[in-house]
Short mmCIF file of C-alpha atoms and ligand atoms in Angstrom, two decimals:
data_model
loop_
_atom_site.label_atom_id
_atom_site.label_comp_id
_atom_site.label_asym_id
_atom_site.label_seq_id
_atom_site.Cartn_x
_atom_site.Cartn_y
_atom_site.Cartn_z
CA THR H 18 -133.59 44.89 145.63
CA THR H 19 -130.55 44.63 147.86
CA TYR H 20 -130.85 48.37 148.49
CA ASP H 21 -134.04 47.87 150.52
CA LEU H 22 -132.28 47.96 153.88
CA GLU H 23 -130.33 51.20 153.67
CA PRO H 24 -130.10 53.21 156.92
CA PRO H 25 -131.84 56.60 157.31
CA ARG H 26 -129.76 59.62 156.26
CA HIS H 27 -129.82 63.34 156.87
CA PRO H 28 -132.01 65.18 154.32
CA SER H 29 -129.44 67.95 153.80
CA LEU H 30 -126.92 65.58 152.21
CA LYS H 31 -126.32 66.16 148.52
CA ILE H 32 -126.76 62.77 146.88
CA ASN H 33 -124.30 62.13 144.04
CA SER H 34 -125.46 58.55 143.51
CA LYS H 35 -128.36 56.77 145.18
CA GLU H 36 -127.39 53.13 144.60
CA PRO H 37 -124.69 52.73 145.80
CA PHE H 38 -125.29 55.61 148.19
CA ASN H 39 -122.76 58.39 147.73
CA ALA H 40 -123.47 61.72 149.36
CA GLU H 41 -121.77 64.76 150.83
CA PRO H 42 -122.93 67.47 153.25
CA PRO H 43 -123.31 71.17 152.43
CA LEU H 44 -119.89 72.84 152.70
CA SER H 45 -121.16 75.05 155.52
CA ALA H 46 -121.69 71.94 157.68
CA LEU H 47 -117.96 71.18 157.54
CA VAL H 48 -116.93 74.46 159.16
CA ALA H 49 -119.77 74.46 161.70
CA SER H 50 -117.72 72.24 164.03
CA TYR H 51 -114.17 70.95 164.24
CA ILE H 52 -115.48 67.39 164.63
CA THR H 53 -117.87 66.44 161.84
CA PRO H 54 -121.08 64.92 163.23
CA GLU H 55 -121.77 61.44 161.76
CA GLU H 56 -124.93 62.56 159.96
CA PHE H 57 -122.94 65.20 158.06
CA PHE H 58 -119.95 62.96 157.34
CA TYR H 59 -119.72 62.10 153.63
CA LYS H 60 -120.77 58.58 152.70
CA ARG H 61 -118.89 56.69 150.03
CA ASN H 62 -120.06 53.19 149.15
CA HIS H 63 -119.57 50.74 146.31
CA GLY H 64 -122.55 48.51 147.10
CA PRO H 65 -125.48 48.12 149.49
CA ILE H 66 -124.84 48.71 153.20
CA PRO H 67 -124.40 45.23 154.72
CA VAL H 68 -126.74 44.00 157.42
CA LEU H 69 -125.07 42.22 160.30
CA GLU H 70 -127.50 39.61 161.60
CA ASN H 71 -125.84 38.96 164.93
CA PRO H 72 -122.91 40.97 166.33
CA ASP H 73 -122.53 38.40 169.12
CA THR H 74 -121.39 35.74 166.68
CA PHE H 75 -119.30 38.07 164.50
CA LEU H 76 -115.69 36.92 164.15
CA LEU H 77 -112.82 38.84 162.59
CA GLU H 78 -110.46 36.47 160.82
CA ILE H 79 -106.72 37.17 160.97
CA GLY H 80 -104.72 34.92 158.72
CA GLY H 81 -102.36 34.62 155.80
CA LEU H 82 -98.63 34.74 156.46
CA VAL H 83 -98.95 35.09 160.23
CA PRO H 84 -97.41 32.83 162.88
CA HIS H 85 -100.79 32.04 164.51
CA SER H 86 -104.07 32.70 162.66
CA GLN H 87 -106.96 33.66 164.88
CA TYR H 88 -110.62 34.57 164.94
CA LEU H 89 -111.45 37.45 167.24
CA SER H 90 -114.91 38.29 168.55
CA LEU H 91 -116.12 41.88 168.90
CA GLU H 92 -116.20 41.41 172.65
CA PHE H 93 -112.53 40.43 172.60
CA ILE H 94 -111.56 43.37 170.36
CA ARG H 95 -113.40 45.79 172.65
CA LYS H 96 -111.36 44.50 175.61
CA LEU H 97 -108.04 45.31 173.94
CA HIS H 98 -106.45 48.67 174.77
CA LYS H 99 -108.81 51.34 173.37
CA HIS H 100 -107.06 54.02 171.38
CA SER H 101 -108.64 57.21 169.99
CA VAL H 102 -107.39 59.16 167.01
CA THR H 103 -108.82 62.36 165.56
CA ALA H 104 -108.40 61.81 161.86
CA THR H 105 -109.66 63.42 158.68
CA LEU H 106 -110.94 60.96 156.12
CA GLN H 107 -110.96 62.22 152.56
CA CYS H 108 -112.11 60.47 149.41
CA ALA H 109 -109.52 60.54 146.63
CA GLY H 110 -112.40 61.83 144.46
CA ASN H 111 -112.99 64.93 146.58
CA ARG H 112 -113.35 67.96 144.23
CA ARG H 113 -113.62 65.68 141.20
CA THR H 114 -116.43 67.71 139.59
CA ALA H 115 -114.09 70.70 139.29
CA MET H 116 -111.59 68.48 137.48
CA SER H 117 -114.33 67.18 135.20
CA GLU H 118 -115.20 70.73 134.17
CA LYS H 119 -111.78 71.02 132.50
CA ARG H 120 -112.03 67.68 130.75
CA ALA H 121 -114.36 64.77 131.46
CA VAL H 122 -113.23 62.16 133.98
CA LYS H 123 -114.88 58.92 135.16
CA GLY H 124 -116.17 58.71 138.71
CA VAL H 125 -118.74 59.91 141.21
CA GLY H 126 -119.21 63.68 140.82
CA TRP H 127 -118.01 64.99 144.16
CA GLY H 128 -117.98 68.61 145.22
CA ALA H 129 -115.51 69.69 147.90
CA ALA H 130 -117.21 67.99 150.87
CA ALA H 131 -116.14 64.35 150.38
CA ILE H 132 -114.15 64.84 153.56
CA GLY H 133 -114.80 64.84 157.29
CA ASN H 134 -112.98 64.92 160.60
CA ALA H 135 -113.95 62.43 163.30
CA ILE H 136 -112.70 60.91 166.53
CA TRP H 137 -112.23 57.22 165.83
CA SER H 138 -111.79 54.76 168.69
CA GLY H 139 -110.89 51.11 168.67
CA ALA H 140 -108.03 48.67 168.87
CA ARG H 141 -104.68 49.49 167.34
CA LEU H 142 -103.96 47.30 164.34
CA SER H 143 -100.38 46.96 165.64
CA ASP H 144 -101.70 45.46 168.90
CA VAL H 145 -103.87 42.98 167.03
CA LEU H 146 -100.97 41.94 164.81
CA GLU H 147 -98.81 41.41 167.89
CA LEU H 148 -101.47 38.98 169.12
CA VAL H 149 -100.98 36.82 166.04
CA GLY H 150 -97.22 36.89 166.48
CA ILE H 151 -96.03 39.88 164.43
CA PRO H 152 -93.95 42.31 166.49
CA GLN H 153 -94.06 46.08 166.11
CA ASN H 154 -92.18 47.71 163.23
CA THR H 155 -91.98 44.58 161.11
CA ALA H 156 -91.12 45.12 157.45
CA ALA H 157 -91.48 41.44 156.55
CA THR H 158 -92.47 38.29 158.42
CA LEU H 159 -90.17 35.23 158.33
CA ASN H 160 -92.45 33.61 155.77
CA GLY H 161 -92.40 36.68 153.53
CA GLY H 162 -95.49 38.68 154.56
CA LYS H 163 -95.10 42.34 153.60
CA HIS H 164 -98.64 43.68 153.18
CA VAL H 165 -101.76 43.68 155.29
CA GLU H 166 -104.99 43.17 153.38
CA PHE H 167 -108.37 44.25 154.72
CA VAL H 168 -111.41 42.38 153.39
CA SER H 169 -114.97 43.55 153.86
CA VAL H 170 -118.34 41.81 153.74
CA ASP H 171 -119.95 44.21 151.26
CA VAL H 172 -120.30 43.22 147.63
CA CYS H 173 -119.54 45.48 144.73
CA LYS H 174 -119.78 45.20 140.98
CA GLU H 175 -116.15 46.26 140.48
CA GLU H 176 -115.12 43.07 142.33
CA LYS H 177 -117.67 41.08 140.26
CA GLY H 178 -119.87 40.57 143.29
CA GLY H 179 -116.94 40.00 145.65
CA PRO H 180 -116.06 42.07 148.70
CA TYR H 181 -114.35 45.45 148.79
CA LYS H 182 -110.69 45.15 149.83
CA ALA H 183 -107.44 47.07 150.10
CA SER H 184 -104.01 46.72 151.69
CA ILE H 185 -101.29 48.76 153.37
CA PRO H 186 -97.61 47.90 153.91
CA LEU H 187 -96.90 45.67 156.94
CA MET H 188 -94.42 48.27 158.17
CA GLN H 189 -97.20 50.87 158.46
CA ALA H 190 -99.62 48.35 159.98
CA THR H 191 -97.16 47.38 162.74
CA ASN H 192 -96.02 50.94 163.47
CA ARG H 193 -97.80 52.31 166.55
CA GLU H 194 -97.04 55.85 165.44
CA ALA H 195 -99.01 55.32 162.22
CA ASP H 196 -102.14 55.01 164.41
CA VAL H 197 -103.94 52.53 162.16
CA LEU H 198 -107.14 51.52 163.94
CA LEU H 199 -109.74 48.82 163.91
CA ALA H 200 -112.44 51.27 164.92
CA TYR H 201 -115.75 50.38 166.54
CA GLU H 202 -116.62 53.93 167.61
CA MET H 203 -116.99 57.20 165.72
CA ASN H 204 -117.24 60.40 167.76
CA GLY H 205 -117.71 58.44 170.97
CA LYS H 206 -120.69 56.49 169.67
CA GLU H 207 -120.96 52.98 168.30
CA LEU H 208 -119.94 53.06 164.64
CA ASN H 209 -123.09 53.29 162.53
CA ARG H 210 -123.96 51.13 159.53
CA ASP H 211 -123.07 53.73 156.90
CA HIS H 212 -119.58 54.12 158.31
CA GLY H 213 -118.75 50.44 158.76
CA PHE H 214 -120.59 48.81 161.68
CA PRO H 215 -119.41 46.83 163.51
CA LEU H 216 -115.75 47.37 162.64
CA ARG H 217 -113.79 49.41 160.13
CA VAL H 218 -110.18 50.17 159.43
CA VAL H 219 -109.03 53.78 159.77
CA VAL H 220 -105.73 54.49 158.06
CA PRO H 221 -104.94 58.10 159.04
CA GLY H 222 -103.40 60.40 156.44
CA VAL H 223 -104.24 58.05 153.58
CA ILE H 224 -107.00 58.31 150.94
CA GLY H 225 -110.33 57.05 152.30
CA ALA H 226 -110.34 54.05 149.96
CA ARG H 227 -107.89 52.18 152.20
CA SER H 228 -110.04 52.57 155.33
CA VAL H 229 -112.09 49.45 154.69
CA LYS H 230 -115.56 49.43 156.25
CA TRP H 231 -117.47 46.35 157.52
CA LEU H 232 -114.17 44.58 158.06
CA ARG H 233 -114.42 40.78 157.98
CA ALA H 234 -110.83 39.58 157.61
CA ILE H 235 -107.21 40.69 157.76
CA TYR H 236 -104.66 38.74 155.73
CA VAL H 237 -100.91 39.19 155.79
CA LEU H 238 -99.71 38.78 152.20
CA ALA H 239 -96.43 38.71 150.30
CA GLU H 240 -97.81 41.04 147.61
CA GLU H 241 -100.09 44.02 147.88
CA CYS H 242 -103.82 43.32 147.60
CA GLN H 243 -104.77 42.44 144.03
CA GLY H 244 -108.29 43.84 144.37
CA PHE H 245 -109.84 46.23 141.86
CA PHE H 246 -109.50 49.32 144.06
CA MET H 247 -105.78 48.74 144.52
CA GLN H 248 -104.90 47.66 140.96
CA ARG H 249 -107.49 49.13 138.56
CA ASP H 250 -108.58 52.29 140.32
CA TYR H 251 -107.25 54.97 142.70
CA LYS H 252 -104.02 55.48 140.80
CA MET H 253 -102.72 58.76 139.42
CA PHE H 254 -101.89 58.95 135.71
CA PRO H 255 -100.42 61.88 133.81
CA PRO H 256 -102.78 64.12 131.78
CA SER H 257 -101.55 62.43 128.57
CA VAL H 258 -103.04 59.08 129.61
CA ASP H 259 -106.66 58.39 128.74
CA TRP H 260 -108.90 55.31 128.74
CA ASP H 261 -107.53 54.07 125.39
CA ASN H 262 -103.90 53.95 126.55
CA VAL H 263 -104.09 53.43 130.31
CA ASP H 264 -101.68 50.78 131.59
CA TRP H 265 -102.68 50.16 135.21
CA PRO H 266 -99.67 48.10 136.43
CA THR H 267 -97.30 50.98 135.62
CA ARG H 268 -98.52 53.01 138.60
CA ARG H 269 -98.69 52.47 142.35
CA PRO H 270 -101.92 52.49 144.34
CA LEU H 271 -102.52 55.92 145.89
CA MET H 272 -101.84 56.10 149.61
CA ASP H 273 -101.08 59.42 151.40
CA PHE H 274 -103.23 62.29 150.18
CA PRO H 275 -101.61 65.62 149.22
CA VAL H 276 -102.04 69.04 150.81
CA GLN H 277 -105.62 70.23 150.34
CA CYS H 278 -107.58 73.37 151.21
CA THR H 279 -111.11 74.56 150.48
CA ILE H 280 -113.29 77.59 151.06
CA CYS H 281 -116.50 76.41 152.75
CA SER H 282 -118.09 79.76 153.51
CA PRO H 283 -119.22 81.89 151.74
CA GLU H 284 -120.31 79.46 149.04
CA GLU H 285 -119.67 79.74 145.31
CA GLY H 286 -121.91 82.31 143.63
CA THR H 287 -122.93 84.19 146.79
CA SER H 288 -124.13 87.76 146.11
CA LEU H 289 -122.72 90.53 148.29
CA LYS H 290 -122.93 94.31 148.43
CA PRO H 291 -119.80 96.41 147.76
CA ARG H 292 -117.48 96.67 150.80
CA SER H 293 -119.10 93.75 152.60
CA LYS H 294 -117.27 92.56 155.69
CA VAL H 295 -117.10 88.78 155.53
CA THR H 296 -115.38 86.03 157.48
CA VAL H 297 -114.10 83.49 154.98
CA ARG H 298 -113.86 79.96 156.40
CA GLY H 299 -112.68 76.57 155.28
CA TYR H 300 -110.63 73.48 155.98
CA ALA H 301 -107.00 72.58 155.23
CA VAL H 302 -105.37 69.19 155.63
CA SER H 303 -102.43 67.18 154.42
CA GLY H 304 -101.77 63.45 154.33
CA GLY H 305 -99.02 61.35 155.86
CA GLY H 306 -99.21 63.11 159.22
CA ARG H 307 -97.95 66.38 157.79
CA GLY H 308 -99.47 69.39 159.46
CA ILE H 309 -100.65 72.61 157.87
CA GLU H 310 -97.99 75.27 157.97
CA ARG H 311 -99.92 78.14 156.42
CA VAL H 312 -103.18 79.01 154.69
CA ASP H 313 -103.04 81.86 152.16
CA VAL H 314 -106.10 83.73 150.93
CA SER H 315 -106.22 86.12 147.99
CA ILE H 316 -109.02 88.53 147.18
CA ASP H 317 -107.21 90.18 144.26
CA GLY H 318 -106.84 87.28 141.84
CA GLY H 319 -103.66 85.90 143.37
CA HIS H 320 -101.53 89.07 143.24
CA THR H 321 -101.28 89.36 147.02
CA TRP H 322 -102.02 86.90 149.79
CA LEU H 323 -103.24 87.23 153.37
CA GLU H 324 -102.53 84.59 155.97
CA ALA H 325 -105.62 83.03 157.55
CA ASN H 326 -105.98 82.06 161.23
CA ARG H 327 -105.83 78.34 161.81
CA SER H 328 -107.36 76.30 164.61
CA GLN H 329 -107.70 72.67 165.51
CA LEU H 330 -109.71 72.61 168.74
CA GLN H 331 -112.49 75.11 169.11
CA GLN H 332 -111.55 75.81 172.70
CA ARG H 333 -108.03 76.80 171.74
CA PRO H 334 -107.94 79.45 169.02
CA TYR H 335 -104.44 78.78 167.80
CA ILE H 336 -102.21 75.75 168.03
CA SER H 337 -98.82 75.91 166.40
CA ASP H 338 -97.74 72.87 164.46
CA ASP H 339 -94.74 72.12 166.62
CA ASP H 340 -96.02 72.29 170.19
CA GLY H 341 -96.78 68.59 170.19
CA LYS H 342 -100.46 69.15 170.89
CA ARG H 343 -101.70 69.36 167.35
CA ASP H 344 -103.87 66.63 165.91
CA LYS H 345 -101.36 65.05 163.58
CA TRP H 346 -103.92 63.36 161.34
CA ALA H 347 -106.65 65.98 161.48
CA TRP H 348 -107.58 69.02 159.47
CA VAL H 349 -107.30 72.61 160.62
CA LEU H 350 -110.23 74.92 160.20
CA TRP H 351 -109.18 78.39 159.11
CA ASP H 352 -110.82 81.79 158.94
CA LEU H 353 -110.04 85.28 157.75
CA SER H 354 -112.11 88.46 158.00
CA VAL H 355 -111.92 90.56 154.86
CA GLU H 356 -113.75 93.39 153.13
CA LEU H 357 -114.92 92.31 149.69
CA SER H 358 -115.78 94.38 146.64
CA PRO H 359 -117.65 92.04 144.33
CA PRO H 360 -117.77 90.90 141.63
CA MET H 361 -114.54 89.15 142.48
CA ASP H 362 -112.93 85.80 143.31
CA ILE H 363 -111.65 84.45 146.59
CA ILE H 364 -108.73 82.05 146.21
CA VAL H 365 -107.15 79.83 148.84
CA LYS H 366 -104.08 77.62 148.96
CA ALA H 367 -102.30 75.88 151.82
CA ILE H 368 -98.74 74.82 152.53
CA ASP H 369 -98.01 71.75 154.63
CA SER H 370 -95.28 71.12 157.19
CA SER H 371 -93.00 69.65 154.49
CA ALA H 372 -93.47 72.85 152.45
CA ASN H 373 -95.57 71.07 149.84
CA VAL H 374 -97.76 73.52 147.94
CA GLN H 375 -100.95 73.08 145.94
CA PRO H 376 -100.90 73.36 142.16
CA GLU H 377 -102.43 76.56 140.81
CA ASN H 378 -104.43 74.94 138.03
CA VAL H 379 -106.29 71.70 137.69
CA GLU H 380 -104.98 71.12 134.13
CA THR H 381 -101.50 70.09 135.25
CA ILE H 382 -102.87 67.38 137.57
CA TRP H 383 -105.80 66.26 135.41
CA ASN H 384 -106.09 62.48 135.39
CA LEU H 385 -108.62 60.12 133.83
CA ARG H 386 -110.09 58.96 137.16
CA GLY H 387 -110.34 62.49 138.51
CA VAL H 388 -108.48 61.75 141.72
CA LEU H 389 -106.61 64.09 144.06
CA ASN H 390 -107.79 67.42 142.76
CA ASN H 391 -105.95 69.72 145.16
CA SER H 392 -105.61 72.72 142.87
CA TRP H 393 -106.09 76.19 144.38
CA HIS H 394 -109.70 76.55 145.42
CA ARG H 395 -111.37 79.57 143.87
CA ILE H 396 -114.93 80.81 144.35
CA HIS H 397 -116.75 83.64 142.63
CA ILE H 398 -118.67 86.29 144.56
CA GLU H 399 -121.37 88.19 142.67
CA ALA H 400 -122.28 91.81 143.20
CA SER H 401 -125.69 92.67 144.66
CA HIS H 402 -127.08 96.17 144.88
N1 MTE Y 530 -115.10 49.96 152.54
C1 MTE Y 530 -115.98 49.11 152.00
N2 MTE Y 530 -116.13 47.91 152.56
N3 MTE Y 530 -116.72 49.44 150.92
C2 MTE Y 530 -116.57 50.66 150.30
O1 MTE Y 530 -117.27 50.93 149.33
N4 MTE Y 530 -115.39 52.81 150.28
C3 MTE Y 530 -114.08 53.40 150.58
C4 MTE Y 530 -113.76 53.33 152.06
N5 MTE Y 530 -114.03 52.00 152.58
C5 MTE Y 530 -115.63 51.58 150.83
C6 MTE Y 530 -114.91 51.17 151.99
C7 MTE Y 530 -113.92 54.78 150.14
S1 MTE Y 530 -113.56 55.03 148.50
C8 MTE Y 530 -113.94 55.83 151.02
S2 MTE Y 530 -113.60 57.39 150.52
C9 MTE Y 530 -114.28 55.62 152.45
O2 MTE Y 530 -114.55 54.25 152.74
C10 MTE Y 530 -115.52 56.42 152.83
O3 MTE Y 530 -115.82 56.24 154.17
P1 MTE Y 530 -117.16 56.85 154.76
O4 MTE Y 530 -118.31 56.39 153.93
O5 MTE Y 530 -117.20 56.37 156.17
O6 MTE Y 530 -117.03 58.35 154.69
MO1 MO Y 531 -113.07 57.25 148.16
#
């Protein structure tokens, strides 16, 4: 089969689907380091991992409504100014299984680890678009281009054997501050096959689905990408909409992800003795470049809340959100030492820098595709004697 040439993967990954390969690490791996090692970074695919025969002859096409179309070699792209961004990538389906438990949804059954934080390096998309004649901060080109489409080489059944694709607004693509990258490195190493070798898009602060892997072409278009994952998937419908009455064109493609927070340690169902001293740990992140303002933990069912410590770099225990040094696109890891008297629940919720809060229950945000479950994360701790 076409799945004969898959790369090796870490045995600790929890496989949610083998073909295409969809897997997430144990939650504890996410809080073990601020930067997620590649082998523990979730893998989300819609088809077999492509094999690139010869990187020396690879050409990235840049066309559509641009003044001068071009083909760029990898060598050329590597010679452009190299920019690094620490960015958290999160699948829109992260925490889907918990949504499914309330009412069935369609999609890969993800736990809470379809997320990772990496240092991505490559050329800025805004620099590459300048090369083809589109200046920075362009809302529309003279010939009407308003969207930038990314087309891959992989094939997926949703596109009827065609390539995976997505688009972002031209304004975002040409904005240096948006930090959109054509990345060829992940964590200082050459991008590996699972994560998009030789080149992938990284759109910080936006659901993972727009960060197209194995990038083959960039087209400037008048309309947003008409691909399956933009038009027939990754949209948010109200709880009243189900598969018999879904009307896809009535909703926009999802872009920025909402404020999210998860307990990674201890894990659900852990048994502890009465009055156990425990350090609770997890991640918190928000989309659109919004930082995390606060992480609240409750060990009494949500009656009272304790504020957790937040950190971005392991060397520096605390970085405030407004000192200009924070990683704008990256998660914070948080921790709080508490004394627990099980059986009981631990609940966490975060607030972002725009004061957005997480919904308490999953019911109010239930949607047929099971996307963007950012309800309060709650785990149960059992009593041991
Ligand atoms: N790009 C291509 N070409 N094919 C894909 O299947 N999956 C997308 C996105 N880019 C996908 C893709 C989705 S839904 C997510 S969440 C991220 O890649 C996952 O990136 P990762 O596997 O590097 O974690
Ligand atoms: Mo995703």
